[in-house]
Coordinates of C-alpha atoms in Angstrom, one line a residue:
Chain A
X1 CA -25.3 -52.5 -16.5
X2 CA -25.0 -49.9 -13.7
X3 CA -21.2 -49.4 -14.2
X4 CA -21.8 -48.3 -17.8
X5 CA -24.6 -45.9 -16.7
X6 CA -22.3 -44.3 -14.1
X7 CA -19.6 -43.9 -16.6
X8 CA -22.0 -42.3 -19.0
X9 CA -23.3 -39.9 -16.3
X10 CA -19.7 -38.9 -15.5
X11 CA -19.0 -38.2 -19.2
X12 CA -22.2 -36.2 -19.5
X13 CA -21.4 -34.2 -16.3
X14 CA -17.8 -33.5 -17.5
X15 CA -19.1 -32.3 -20.8
X16 CA -21.7 -30.0 -19.2
X17 CA -19.0 -28.6 -16.9
X18 CA -16.6 -28.0 -19.8
X19 CA -19.4 -26.3 -21.8
X20 CA -20.2 -24.0 -18.8
X21 CA -16.5 -23.1 -18.4
X22 CA -16.2 -22.3 -22.2
X23 CA -19.3 -20.2 -22.0
X24 CA -18.1 -18.3 -19.0
X25 CA -14.7 -17.7 -20.6
X26 CA -16.3 -16.4 -23.8
X27 CA -18.4 -14.1 -21.8
X28 CA -15.5 -12.8 -19.8
X29 CA -13.5 -12.2 -23.0
X30 CA -16.4 -10.3 -24.4
X31 CA -16.5 -8.1 -21.3
X32 CA -12.8 -7.6 -21.3
X33 CA -12.6 -6.5 -24.9
X34 CA -15.7 -4.3 -24.6
X35 CA -14.0 -2.2 -21.9
X36 CA -10.5 -2.5 -23.3
X37 CA -8.9 0.9 -24.1
X38 CA -6.6 -0.6 -26.8
X39 CA -6.3 -3.6 -29.1
X40 CA -3.2 -4.6 -27.1
X41 CA -5.0 -4.4 -23.7
X42 CA -7.8 -6.5 -25.2
X43 CA -5.3 -9.1 -26.4
X44 CA -3.4 -9.0 -23.1
X45 CA -6.6 -9.7 -21.2
X46 CA -8.0 -12.4 -23.4
X47 CA -5.2 -13.8 -25.4
X48 CA -7.2 -13.0 -28.6
X49 CA -7.1 -10.0 -30.8
X50 CA -10.4 -8.2 -31.4
X51 CA -10.4 -9.6 -35.0
X52 CA -11.1 -12.9 -33.5
X53 CA -13.9 -11.5 -31.4
X54 CA -17.5 -11.3 -32.2
X55 CA -19.5 -8.9 -34.3
X56 CA -18.4 -5.2 -34.5
X57 CA -21.7 -3.4 -33.9
X58 CA -22.2 0.1 -35.3
X59 CA -25.3 2.2 -34.5
X60 CA -26.4 3.9 -37.6
X61 CA -29.1 6.4 -38.6
X62 CA -31.8 5.5 -41.1
X63 CA -31.2 8.1 -43.8
X64 CA -31.7 6.6 -47.3
X65 CA -29.7 6.4 -49.5
X66 CA -26.9 7.0 -47.0
X67 CA -28.1 4.1 -44.8
X68 CA -31.0 2.0 -45.9
X69 CA -33.1 -0.3 -43.7
X70 CA -31.3 -3.3 -45.2
X71 CA -28.0 -1.9 -43.8
X72 CA -26.6 -0.9 -47.1
X73 CA -26.0 2.5 -48.5
X74 CA -23.3 5.1 -49.1
X75 CA -22.3 5.5 -45.4
X76 CA -22.3 1.7 -45.0
X77 CA -19.9 1.3 -47.9
X78 CA -17.6 4.1 -46.7
X79 CA -17.4 2.9 -43.1
X80 CA -16.9 -0.8 -44.1
X81 CA -14.2 0.1 -46.6
X82 CA -12.4 2.5 -44.2
X83 CA -12.4 0.0 -41.3
X84 CA -11.2 -2.7 -43.7
X85 CA -8.3 -0.6 -45.1
X86 CA -7.0 0.7 -41.8
X87 CA -3.5 0.3 -40.6
X88 CA -2.4 -2.3 -38.0
X89 CA -5.5 -4.4 -37.4
X90 CA -8.3 -3.7 -39.9
X91 CA -11.9 -4.9 -39.2
X92 CA -13.1 -7.6 -41.6
X93 CA -16.3 -6.6 -43.4
X94 CA -18.1 -9.8 -42.2
X95 CA -17.6 -8.7 -38.6
X96 CA -19.3 -5.3 -39.1
X97 CA -22.9 -5.2 -38.2
X98 CA -24.9 -2.0 -38.6
X99 CA -27.9 -1.6 -36.4
X100 CA -30.1 1.0 -38.2
X101 CA -32.4 3.2 -36.1
X102 CA -34.2 6.6 -36.7
X103 CA -31.8 9.6 -36.8
X104 CA -30.7 10.6 -33.3
X105 CA -32.1 7.4 -31.7
X106 CA -28.9 5.8 -32.8
X107 CA -26.8 8.1 -30.6
X108 CA -29.0 7.3 -27.7
X109 CA -28.6 3.5 -28.3
X110 CA -24.8 3.9 -28.5
X111 CA -24.6 5.9 -25.4
X112 CA -26.7 3.4 -23.4
X113 CA -25.7 0.1 -24.9
X114 CA -22.1 -0.9 -24.4
X115 CA -22.4 -3.6 -27.1
X116 CA -22.0 -0.9 -29.7
X117 CA -18.4 -0.4 -30.7
X118 CA -19.1 2.7 -32.7
X119 CA -21.8 5.1 -33.8
X120 CA -22.1 6.7 -37.3
X121 CA -23.4 10.1 -38.4
X122 CA -22.4 12.2 -35.4
X123 CA -22.2 16.0 -35.7
X124 CA -18.7 17.2 -34.7
X125 CA -20.0 19.2 -31.7
X126 CA -22.0 16.4 -30.2
X127 CA -20.4 15.0 -27.1
X128 CA -20.8 11.2 -26.9
X129 CA -18.7 8.7 -24.9
X130 CA -15.6 7.7 -26.9
X131 CA -13.2 8.9 -29.6
X132 CA -14.2 11.0 -32.6
X133 CA -12.9 10.2 -36.1
X134 CA -12.2 12.7 -38.8
X135 CA -15.1 14.0 -40.9
X136 CA -16.0 11.1 -43.2
X137 CA -19.3 12.3 -44.8
X138 CA -21.0 15.6 -45.6
X139 CA -24.6 16.4 -46.4
X140 CA -25.0 19.0 -49.1
X141 CA -27.8 21.3 -48.0
X142 CA -29.7 23.2 -50.6
X143 CA -33.0 24.2 -52.1
X144 CA -35.2 21.9 -54.3
X145 CA -38.1 23.3 -56.3
X146 CA -40.0 23.2 -59.6
X147 CA -39.9 27.0 -59.8
X148 CA -37.1 27.5 -62.2
X149 CA -34.4 25.7 -64.1
X150 CA -32.0 28.4 -63.0
X151 CA -30.2 28.1 -59.6
X152 CA -32.2 29.9 -56.8
X153 CA -31.0 31.1 -53.5
X154 CA -32.6 32.0 -50.2
X155 CA -33.8 35.4 -51.3
X156 CA -36.0 33.7 -53.9
X157 CA -37.9 31.9 -51.2
X158 CA -39.3 35.1 -49.6
X159 CA -43.1 34.7 -49.2
X160 CA -42.9 31.0 -50.3
X161 CA -44.0 27.8 -48.6
X162 CA -41.1 25.7 -47.5
X163 CA -40.6 22.3 -45.9
X164 CA -37.4 21.1 -44.4
X165 CA -35.9 18.6 -41.9
X166 CA -36.2 19.0 -38.0
X167 CA -33.7 21.4 -36.6
X168 CA -32.9 22.9 -40.0
X169 CA -33.4 26.4 -38.7
X170 CA -30.5 25.9 -36.4
X171 CA -28.3 23.5 -38.5
X172 CA -28.4 26.1 -41.4
X173 CA -27.4 29.4 -39.8
X174 CA -28.9 31.4 -42.7
X175 CA -32.4 30.1 -41.9
X176 CA -32.1 30.9 -38.2
X177 CA -31.4 34.5 -38.8
X178 CA -34.5 35.1 -41.0
X179 CA -37.4 37.2 -39.7
X180 CA -40.5 35.1 -38.6
X181 CA -42.6 36.2 -41.6
X182 CA -40.0 35.6 -44.2
X183 CA -41.7 32.4 -45.4
X184 CA -45.5 32.1 -46.0
X185 CA -45.2 28.6 -44.5
X186 CA -42.2 27.0 -42.7
X187 CA -42.6 23.4 -41.7
X188 CA -39.9 21.0 -40.3
X189 CA -40.9 17.4 -41.0
X190 CA -39.0 14.3 -39.9
X191 CA -39.9 12.0 -42.8
X192 CA -38.2 13.3 -45.9
X193 CA -40.4 11.3 -48.3
X194 CA -43.1 13.7 -47.1
X195 CA -41.0 16.6 -48.4
X196 CA -41.0 15.3 -52.0
X197 CA -44.7 14.4 -51.8
X198 CA -45.6 17.8 -50.5
X199 CA -43.6 19.5 -53.3
X200 CA -45.0 17.3 -56.0
X201 CA -48.6 17.8 -54.7
X202 CA -48.0 21.5 -54.7
X203 CA -48.5 21.9 -50.9
X204 CA -45.1 23.7 -50.7
X205 CA -43.0 25.7 -53.2
X206 CA -39.6 24.4 -52.1
X207 CA -37.8 21.8 -50.0
X208 CA -34.6 22.5 -48.1
X209 CA -32.7 19.3 -47.7
X210 CA -29.6 17.3 -48.6
X211 CA -29.1 16.9 -52.4
X212 CA -28.8 13.1 -52.4
X213 CA -31.7 12.4 -50.0
X214 CA -33.9 14.8 -51.9
X215 CA -33.1 13.1 -55.2
X216 CA -33.6 9.7 -53.7
X217 CA -37.1 10.4 -52.5
X218 CA -38.0 12.3 -55.7
X219 CA -37.1 9.2 -57.6
X220 CA -39.3 7.0 -55.3
X221 CA -42.3 9.4 -55.4
X222 CA -42.2 10.3 -59.1
X223 CA -41.1 6.8 -60.3
X224 CA -39.8 8.3 -63.5
X225 CA -43.0 10.1 -64.3
X226 CA -43.1 13.8 -64.9
X227 CA -40.3 16.4 -64.6
X228 CA -37.9 16.2 -61.7
X229 CA -37.5 19.2 -59.4
X230 CA -34.3 21.3 -59.7
X231 CA -31.8 21.3 -56.8
X232 CA -29.5 24.3 -55.9
X233 CA -26.6 23.8 -53.6
X234 CA -27.3 26.9 -51.5
X235 CA -26.0 26.4 -48.0
X236 CA -22.9 25.3 -46.1
X237 CA -22.6 21.5 -45.8
X238 CA -23.3 19.5 -42.6
X239 CA -20.3 17.3 -41.8
X240 CA -20.3 14.2 -39.6
X241 CA -17.8 12.0 -37.7
X242 CA -17.8 8.5 -36.3
X243 CA -17.4 7.9 -32.6
X244 CA -15.6 4.8 -31.4
X245 CA -15.5 3.4 -27.9
X246 CA -11.9 2.3 -28.5
X247 CA -9.3 4.8 -29.6
X248 CA -7.4 2.3 -31.7
X249 CA -10.4 1.5 -33.8
X250 CA -10.8 5.2 -34.3
X251 CA -7.2 5.2 -35.6
X252 CA -7.9 2.2 -37.8
X253 CA -10.8 4.1 -39.3
X254 CA -9.0 7.4 -39.8
X255 CA -6.0 5.7 -41.5
X256 CA -8.4 3.7 -43.7
X257 CA -10.3 6.9 -44.6
X258 CA -7.0 8.7 -45.5
X259 CA -6.1 5.8 -47.8
X260 CA -9.5 5.9 -49.4
X261 CA -9.1 9.6 -50.2
X262 CA -5.6 9.1 -51.5
X263 CA -6.4 6.2 -53.7
X264 CA -9.7 7.7 -55.0
X265 CA -11.8 5.0 -53.5
X266 CA -14.0 7.4 -51.5
X267 CA -14.8 9.4 -54.7
X268 CA -15.6 6.2 -56.5
X269 CA -18.1 5.2 -53.8
X270 CA -19.6 8.7 -53.9
X271 CA -19.8 8.7 -57.7
X272 CA -21.7 5.4 -57.6
X273 CA -24.4 7.0 -55.4
X274 CA -24.3 10.3 -57.3
X275 CA -25.1 8.5 -60.5
X276 CA -27.8 6.3 -59.1
X277 CA -29.5 9.4 -57.5
X278 CA -29.4 11.3 -60.8
X279 CA -27.3 14.1 -59.3
X280 CA -24.9 16.1 -61.6
X281 CA -21.2 15.4 -61.6
X282 CA -20.5 18.9 -60.1
X283 CA -21.5 17.8 -56.6
X284 CA -18.5 17.1 -54.4
X285 CA -18.1 15.5 -51.0
X286 CA -15.4 14.9 -48.4
X287 CA -11.9 14.4 -49.9
X288 CA -12.8 16.0 -53.3
X289 CA -10.9 19.0 -54.6
X290 CA -14.1 20.9 -55.2
X291 CA -15.8 20.0 -51.9
X292 CA -16.8 22.8 -49.5
X293 CA -15.0 23.1 -46.2
X294 CA -16.4 21.4 -43.1
X295 CA -16.2 23.3 -39.8
X296 CA -13.0 23.0 -37.8
X297 CA -12.3 19.4 -36.9
X298 CA -13.4 18.8 -33.3
Chain B
X1 CA -43.3 -38.8 19.2
X2 CA -46.0 -39.1 16.6
X3 CA -49.6 -38.6 17.5
X4 CA -52.1 -40.4 15.5
X5 CA -55.5 -38.8 15.0
X6 CA -58.5 -40.6 13.4
X7 CA -59.1 -39.3 9.9
X8 CA -62.8 -38.8 10.8
X9 CA -62.0 -35.8 13.1
X10 CA -60.5 -33.8 10.3
X11 CA -62.3 -30.9 8.6
X12 CA -61.4 -29.8 5.2
X13 CA -61.6 -26.1 4.2
X14 CA -61.6 -25.0 0.6
X15 CA -61.2 -21.3 -0.1
X16 CA -61.9 -19.3 -3.2
X17 CA -60.5 -15.8 -3.2
X18 CA -59.5 -13.1 -5.6
X19 CA -55.8 -13.3 -4.8
X20 CA -55.1 -14.2 -8.5
X21 CA -55.8 -10.6 -9.3
X22 CA -53.2 -9.6 -6.7
X23 CA -50.6 -11.6 -8.8
X24 CA -51.6 -9.6 -11.9
X25 CA -51.4 -6.4 -9.9
X26 CA -47.9 -7.3 -8.7
X27 CA -46.6 -8.1 -12.2
X28 CA -48.1 -4.8 -13.4
X29 CA -46.5 -2.9 -10.6
X30 CA -43.2 -4.4 -11.5
X31 CA -43.5 -3.2 -15.1
X32 CA -44.4 0.3 -13.8
X33 CA -41.4 0.2 -11.5
X34 CA -39.1 -0.8 -14.4
X35 CA -40.1 2.3 -16.3
X36 CA -39.8 4.5 -13.3
X37 CA -36.3 3.4 -12.6
X38 CA -35.3 4.9 -16.0
X39 CA -37.2 8.1 -15.3
X40 CA -35.3 8.6 -12.0
X41 CA -32.0 7.8 -13.6
X42 CA -32.7 10.3 -16.4
X43 CA -33.8 12.9 -13.9
X44 CA -30.5 12.5 -12.2
X45 CA -28.8 13.6 -15.5
X46 CA -30.8 16.8 -15.4
X47 CA -30.1 17.2 -11.7
X48 CA -26.4 17.0 -12.4
X49 CA -26.6 19.8 -15.0
X50 CA -26.4 22.9 -12.8
X51 CA -26.7 25.4 -14.2
X52 CA -28.5 24.0 -17.2
X53 CA -27.2 24.7 -20.7
X54 CA -30.5 25.2 -22.3
X55 CA -33.1 26.6 -19.9
X56 CA -36.1 25.9 -22.2
X57 CA -35.4 22.2 -22.4
X58 CA -34.5 22.0 -18.8
X59 CA -37.8 23.5 -17.7
X60 CA -39.7 21.2 -20.1
X61 CA -37.8 18.2 -18.8
X62 CA -38.7 19.2 -15.2
X63 CA -42.4 19.5 -16.2
X64 CA -42.3 16.1 -17.9
X65 CA -40.8 14.6 -14.7
X66 CA -43.5 16.0 -12.5
X67 CA -46.1 14.8 -15.1
X68 CA -44.8 11.3 -15.3
X69 CA -44.7 10.9 -11.5
X70 CA -48.3 12.0 -11.2
X71 CA -49.3 9.7 -14.0
X72 CA -47.5 6.8 -12.4
X73 CA -49.1 7.3 -9.0
X74 CA -52.5 7.1 -10.8
X75 CA -51.6 4.2 -13.0
X76 CA -50.2 2.0 -10.3
X77 CA -53.9 1.2 -9.7
X78 CA -55.0 0.2 -13.2
X79 CA -55.6 -3.5 -12.3
X80 CA -58.2 -2.3 -9.7
X81 CA -60.7 -1.8 -12.5
X82 CA -60.4 -5.5 -13.3
X83 CA -60.6 -6.4 -9.6
X84 CA -63.9 -4.5 -9.3
X85 CA -65.3 -6.0 -12.5
X86 CA -64.3 -9.5 -11.2
X87 CA -65.8 -8.8 -7.8
X88 CA -69.1 -7.6 -9.2
X89 CA -69.5 -10.4 -11.7
X90 CA -68.7 -12.9 -9.0
X91 CA -71.3 -11.5 -6.7
X92 CA -73.9 -11.4 -9.4
X93 CA -73.5 -15.2 -9.7
X94 CA -74.2 -15.6 -6.0
X95 CA -70.6 -16.3 -5.0
X96 CA -70.3 -19.3 -7.2
X97 CA -67.6 -18.0 -9.6
X98 CA -67.3 -15.1 -11.9
X99 CA -69.8 -14.6 -14.7
X100 CA -67.0 -13.3 -16.9
X101 CA -66.2 -15.5 -19.8
X102 CA -62.7 -17.0 -19.8
X103 CA -61.6 -15.1 -22.9
X104 CA -62.8 -11.9 -21.2
X105 CA -60.5 -12.5 -18.2
X106 CA -57.6 -13.0 -20.6
X107 CA -58.5 -9.9 -22.5
X108 CA -58.5 -7.8 -19.4
X109 CA -55.2 -9.1 -18.3
X110 CA -53.8 -8.3 -21.8
X111 CA -55.2 -4.8 -21.6
X112 CA -53.6 -4.3 -18.1
X113 CA -50.2 -5.4 -19.6
X114 CA -50.8 -3.1 -22.5
X115 CA -51.1 -0.2 -20.0
X116 CA -47.8 -1.4 -18.5
X117 CA -46.1 -1.4 -22.0
X118 CA -47.4 2.1 -22.9
X119 CA -46.2 3.4 -19.5
X120 CA -42.8 1.8 -20.0
X121 CA -42.5 3.3 -23.5
X122 CA -43.4 6.7 -22.1
X123 CA -40.7 6.4 -19.4
X124 CA -38.1 5.4 -22.1
X125 CA -39.3 8.4 -24.2
X126 CA -38.7 10.7 -21.2
X127 CA -35.2 9.2 -20.9
X128 CA -34.6 9.8 -24.6
X129 CA -36.0 13.4 -24.4
X130 CA -33.6 14.2 -21.5
X131 CA -30.7 12.7 -23.6
X132 CA -31.6 14.7 -26.7
X133 CA -32.4 17.9 -24.7
X134 CA -29.0 17.8 -23.0
X135 CA -26.9 16.8 -26.0
X136 CA -28.5 17.8 -29.3
X137 CA -31.0 20.5 -28.6
X138 CA -32.2 20.7 -32.2
X139 CA -34.3 17.5 -32.1
X140 CA -35.9 18.0 -28.7
X141 CA -39.2 19.1 -30.3
X142 CA -39.6 15.9 -32.3
X143 CA -38.9 13.7 -29.2
X144 CA -41.3 15.8 -27.1
X145 CA -44.1 15.3 -29.7
X146 CA -43.6 11.5 -29.4
X147 CA -43.9 11.8 -25.6
X148 CA -47.2 13.6 -25.9
X149 CA -48.5 11.1 -28.4
X150 CA -47.6 8.2 -26.1
X151 CA -49.1 9.9 -23.1
X152 CA -52.3 10.7 -24.9
X153 CA -52.5 7.1 -26.3
X154 CA -52.2 5.7 -22.7
X155 CA -55.0 8.0 -21.6
X156 CA -57.2 7.0 -24.5
X157 CA -56.5 3.2 -24.1
X158 CA -57.3 3.6 -20.4
X159 CA -60.6 5.5 -21.1
X160 CA -61.8 3.0 -23.7
X161 CA -61.0 0.1 -21.4
X162 CA -62.9 1.7 -18.5
X163 CA -65.9 2.3 -20.8
X164 CA -65.8 -1.5 -21.5
X165 CA -65.5 -2.5 -17.8
X166 CA -68.2 -0.1 -16.7
X167 CA -70.5 -1.4 -19.4
X168 CA -69.9 -5.0 -18.3
X169 CA -70.4 -4.0 -14.6
X170 CA -73.8 -2.5 -15.5
X171 CA -74.7 -5.4 -17.7
X172 CA -73.9 -8.1 -15.1
X173 CA -74.9 -6.3 -11.9
X174 CA -78.0 -7.8 -10.2
X175 CA -80.9 -5.5 -9.6
X176 CA -80.9 -6.3 -5.9
X177 CA -77.1 -5.8 -5.4
X178 CA -76.0 -4.1 -2.2
X179 CA -75.7 -0.4 -2.0
X180 CA -71.9 -0.6 -2.3
X181 CA -72.2 -2.2 -5.7
X182 CA -75.0 0.0 -6.9
X183 CA -72.9 3.2 -6.2
X184 CA -71.5 4.8 -9.4
X185 CA -67.8 4.3 -9.4
X186 CA -65.2 6.9 -10.2
X187 CA -64.9 5.5 -13.7
X188 CA -67.1 8.1 -15.2
X189 CA -64.7 10.8 -14.0
X190 CA -61.7 8.9 -15.4
X191 CA -63.3 8.4 -18.8
X192 CA -64.4 12.0 -19.3
X193 CA -61.2 13.5 -17.9
X194 CA -58.8 11.2 -19.9
X195 CA -60.6 11.7 -23.2
X196 CA -61.0 15.5 -22.8
X197 CA -57.4 16.2 -21.7
X198 CA -55.9 13.9 -24.3
X199 CA -57.8 15.8 -26.9
X200 CA -56.7 19.2 -25.5
X201 CA -53.1 18.1 -25.4
X202 CA -53.0 16.7 -28.9
X203 CA -54.9 19.5 -30.7
X204 CA -52.2 22.1 -31.2
X205 CA -49.5 19.4 -31.7
X206 CA -51.4 18.0 -34.7
X207 CA -51.7 21.3 -36.4
X208 CA -48.6 23.2 -35.2
X209 CA -45.9 20.6 -34.7
X210 CA -42.7 22.0 -36.2
X211 CA -44.7 24.6 -38.1
X212 CA -43.7 28.1 -37.2
X213 CA -46.2 29.9 -39.5
X214 CA -49.7 31.3 -38.8
X215 CA -52.6 28.9 -38.1
X216 CA -54.1 29.1 -41.7
X217 CA -50.8 28.1 -43.4
X218 CA -50.0 25.3 -40.9
X219 CA -53.5 24.0 -41.2
X220 CA -53.1 23.9 -45.0
X221 CA -49.9 21.9 -44.6
X222 CA -51.4 19.5 -42.1
X223 CA -54.7 19.0 -43.9
X224 CA -54.6 20.0 -47.5
X225 CA -58.3 19.3 -48.0
X226 CA -60.9 21.0 -45.6
X227 CA -63.5 18.8 -44.0
X228 CA -66.8 19.7 -42.3
X229 CA -65.7 17.8 -39.2
X230 CA -63.2 20.6 -38.5
X231 CA -66.2 22.8 -37.5
X232 CA -66.8 20.5 -34.5
X233 CA -65.7 22.0 -31.1
X234 CA -63.7 18.9 -30.4
X235 CA -61.8 19.0 -33.7
X236 CA -58.0 19.6 -33.8
X237 CA -58.8 22.8 -35.7
X238 CA -61.0 24.2 -33.0
X239 CA -58.5 23.4 -30.2
X240 CA -55.6 24.7 -32.3
X241 CA -57.6 28.0 -32.8
X242 CA -58.0 28.2 -29.0
X243 CA -54.3 27.5 -28.6
X244 CA -53.4 30.3 -31.0
X245 CA -55.3 32.8 -28.9
X246 CA -53.5 31.8 -25.7
X247 CA -50.1 31.2 -27.3
X248 CA -48.7 34.7 -26.6
X249 CA -49.4 34.2 -22.9
X250 CA -47.7 30.8 -22.8
X251 CA -44.5 31.4 -24.7
X252 CA -43.8 35.1 -24.9
X253 CA -40.1 35.4 -25.8
X254 CA -39.9 31.7 -26.6
X255 CA -40.5 29.5 -29.6
X256 CA -44.0 28.1 -30.5
X257 CA -42.7 24.6 -29.6
X258 CA -42.1 25.8 -26.1
X259 CA -45.7 27.1 -25.8
X260 CA -47.0 23.8 -27.2
X261 CA -45.0 22.0 -24.6
X262 CA -46.5 24.0 -21.7
X263 CA -50.0 23.7 -23.1
X264 CA -49.7 19.9 -23.3
X265 CA -48.0 19.6 -19.9
X266 CA -50.7 21.8 -18.3
X267 CA -53.4 19.6 -19.8
X268 CA -51.8 16.3 -18.5
X269 CA -51.0 17.7 -15.1
X270 CA -54.6 19.0 -14.6
X271 CA -55.9 15.6 -15.7
X272 CA -53.8 13.9 -13.1
X273 CA -54.6 16.4 -10.3
X274 CA -58.3 16.1 -11.0
X275 CA -58.0 12.4 -10.8
X276 CA -56.0 12.3 -7.6
X277 CA -58.0 15.1 -6.0
X278 CA -61.5 13.6 -6.6
X279 CA -61.1 9.9 -6.9
X280 CA -58.0 8.8 -4.9
X281 CA -60.1 7.0 -2.3
X282 CA -61.1 4.5 -4.9
X283 CA -57.4 3.5 -5.2
X284 CA -57.2 2.5 -1.6
X285 CA -60.6 1.0 -0.9
X286 CA -60.6 -2.2 -2.8
X287 CA -63.5 -4.7 -3.0
X288 CA -62.6 -8.2 -2.1
X289 CA -64.2 -11.6 -2.2
X290 CA -63.4 -14.7 -0.2
X291 CA -65.6 -17.8 0.1
X292 CA -64.9 -20.7 2.5
X293 CA -66.4 -24.1 2.3
X294 CA -66.0 -26.5 5.2
X295 CA -66.2 -30.2 4.6
X296 CA -66.4 -32.6 7.5
X297 CA -66.0 -36.3 6.7
X298 CA -68.9 -38.4 7.9
X299 CA -68.1 -41.0 10.6

């Protein structure tokens, strides 16, 4: 029956045409919201709020236990909670998608890939395209060793063998000002599991790192066997901000973070990770009364 | 008006040529160009920075740019090794098709694409280095080390592949082959130069990367257990010892990382210049093969 076939062909063509239009509209909406300066301008362009849009991609650095390969961790919890608690239009947790990459690669990806709505773990002085949030996380830099159960400071490390993270000699000003022969060995290694392994094998006398990262890898390497190294909080903390492409998302995050500090939710998240890392209760982070000061807000 | 010609007057020509290799060469060149596009875009970022914020990183980025351009000029011609191998093995069969096994052709095409991939990664690493060097100086050393490892990997992969193609050429070449085919190709220069300079560039990096202490201490951190192989002149230990002697000349007033960067760049640039200086004619003069069979229908 040729008439029936022609009708079917028309229906099929109309369907294909409709699907093409829908796809083009969705793509255009995506483009419009990606470059939109504000939530209002996005809604004005597309007729939809960003909440109704697709995933909210965040470039994040792989730094366990702050951010694990499986996109969980202390930073993931803080960011998700802050964006969800923000004023006006919070971002639903199911929309947030962390893309985890090696530290510093995540800045590069954010800068070059416009699909990323935000980037986490950015030092305050680093200039990336977008809007900086308030400090939301701090790394507590100190010295880990088996040397003594008493707290030790930098002077104790004279003539010792030390391993630390790349750039430590410039991130921690006290290290940069030391004479070249202060340490018997000074190595900057990227993979922080190596730090714990080198310390446990006796290749170095001390590790200079963040308390929680150090405790995390010690737990992995030791697996509960033998004594744990002692950590001394010896240096100023390193504080980090988020950078958002859209100023209003930045405001959503900042207002959510302020609420978290006010209600004690931030401390509760911190405490969960402090306990699981085996750190003492005397360690404090952003928003705590006992926390050290971050540099002046950029 | 249509003219009708009797079928019997037609002659049919069948051609067998090596133009299939040209297709591979074109695909490969496209991959190289993709990487180079990023290199030029990243270089524009450095170019915009006048005066540069951090002169050390600026100089290293310039050296990397020169280095990657020289490397790209050389590596545009990687598929010519396959062309020569295919040509020789075709001739050895008396112009009746290549003696190469099917899987061997596939393998060679895969290796050519692997060269393209490594080159592309190298270009992306250059772009990343420029980004880090111009935004967050602290991590420039780590990204530079990755660049050197990638470059050395490319040279080593290339050398190993040329060893294989040269061995196959020697294996399949006929004893009575013409003089052109009997001539030793430039491959021997490429193999030796690539392996030697990759080793020289890597040696200090393996021992000293991010270690600012004397050789003995850094060595202990890199290799906790000593091994008799370290006594070999080609060992990382021997090369690092040589580097520690010349280090004061390379980086006086600068960090050790700066000296390592110049050492590695010097090794790679000399490698490229030797190649381009002594063997560039091989890139232009390509062997070709074309066979034509004419078939006339019998009346």
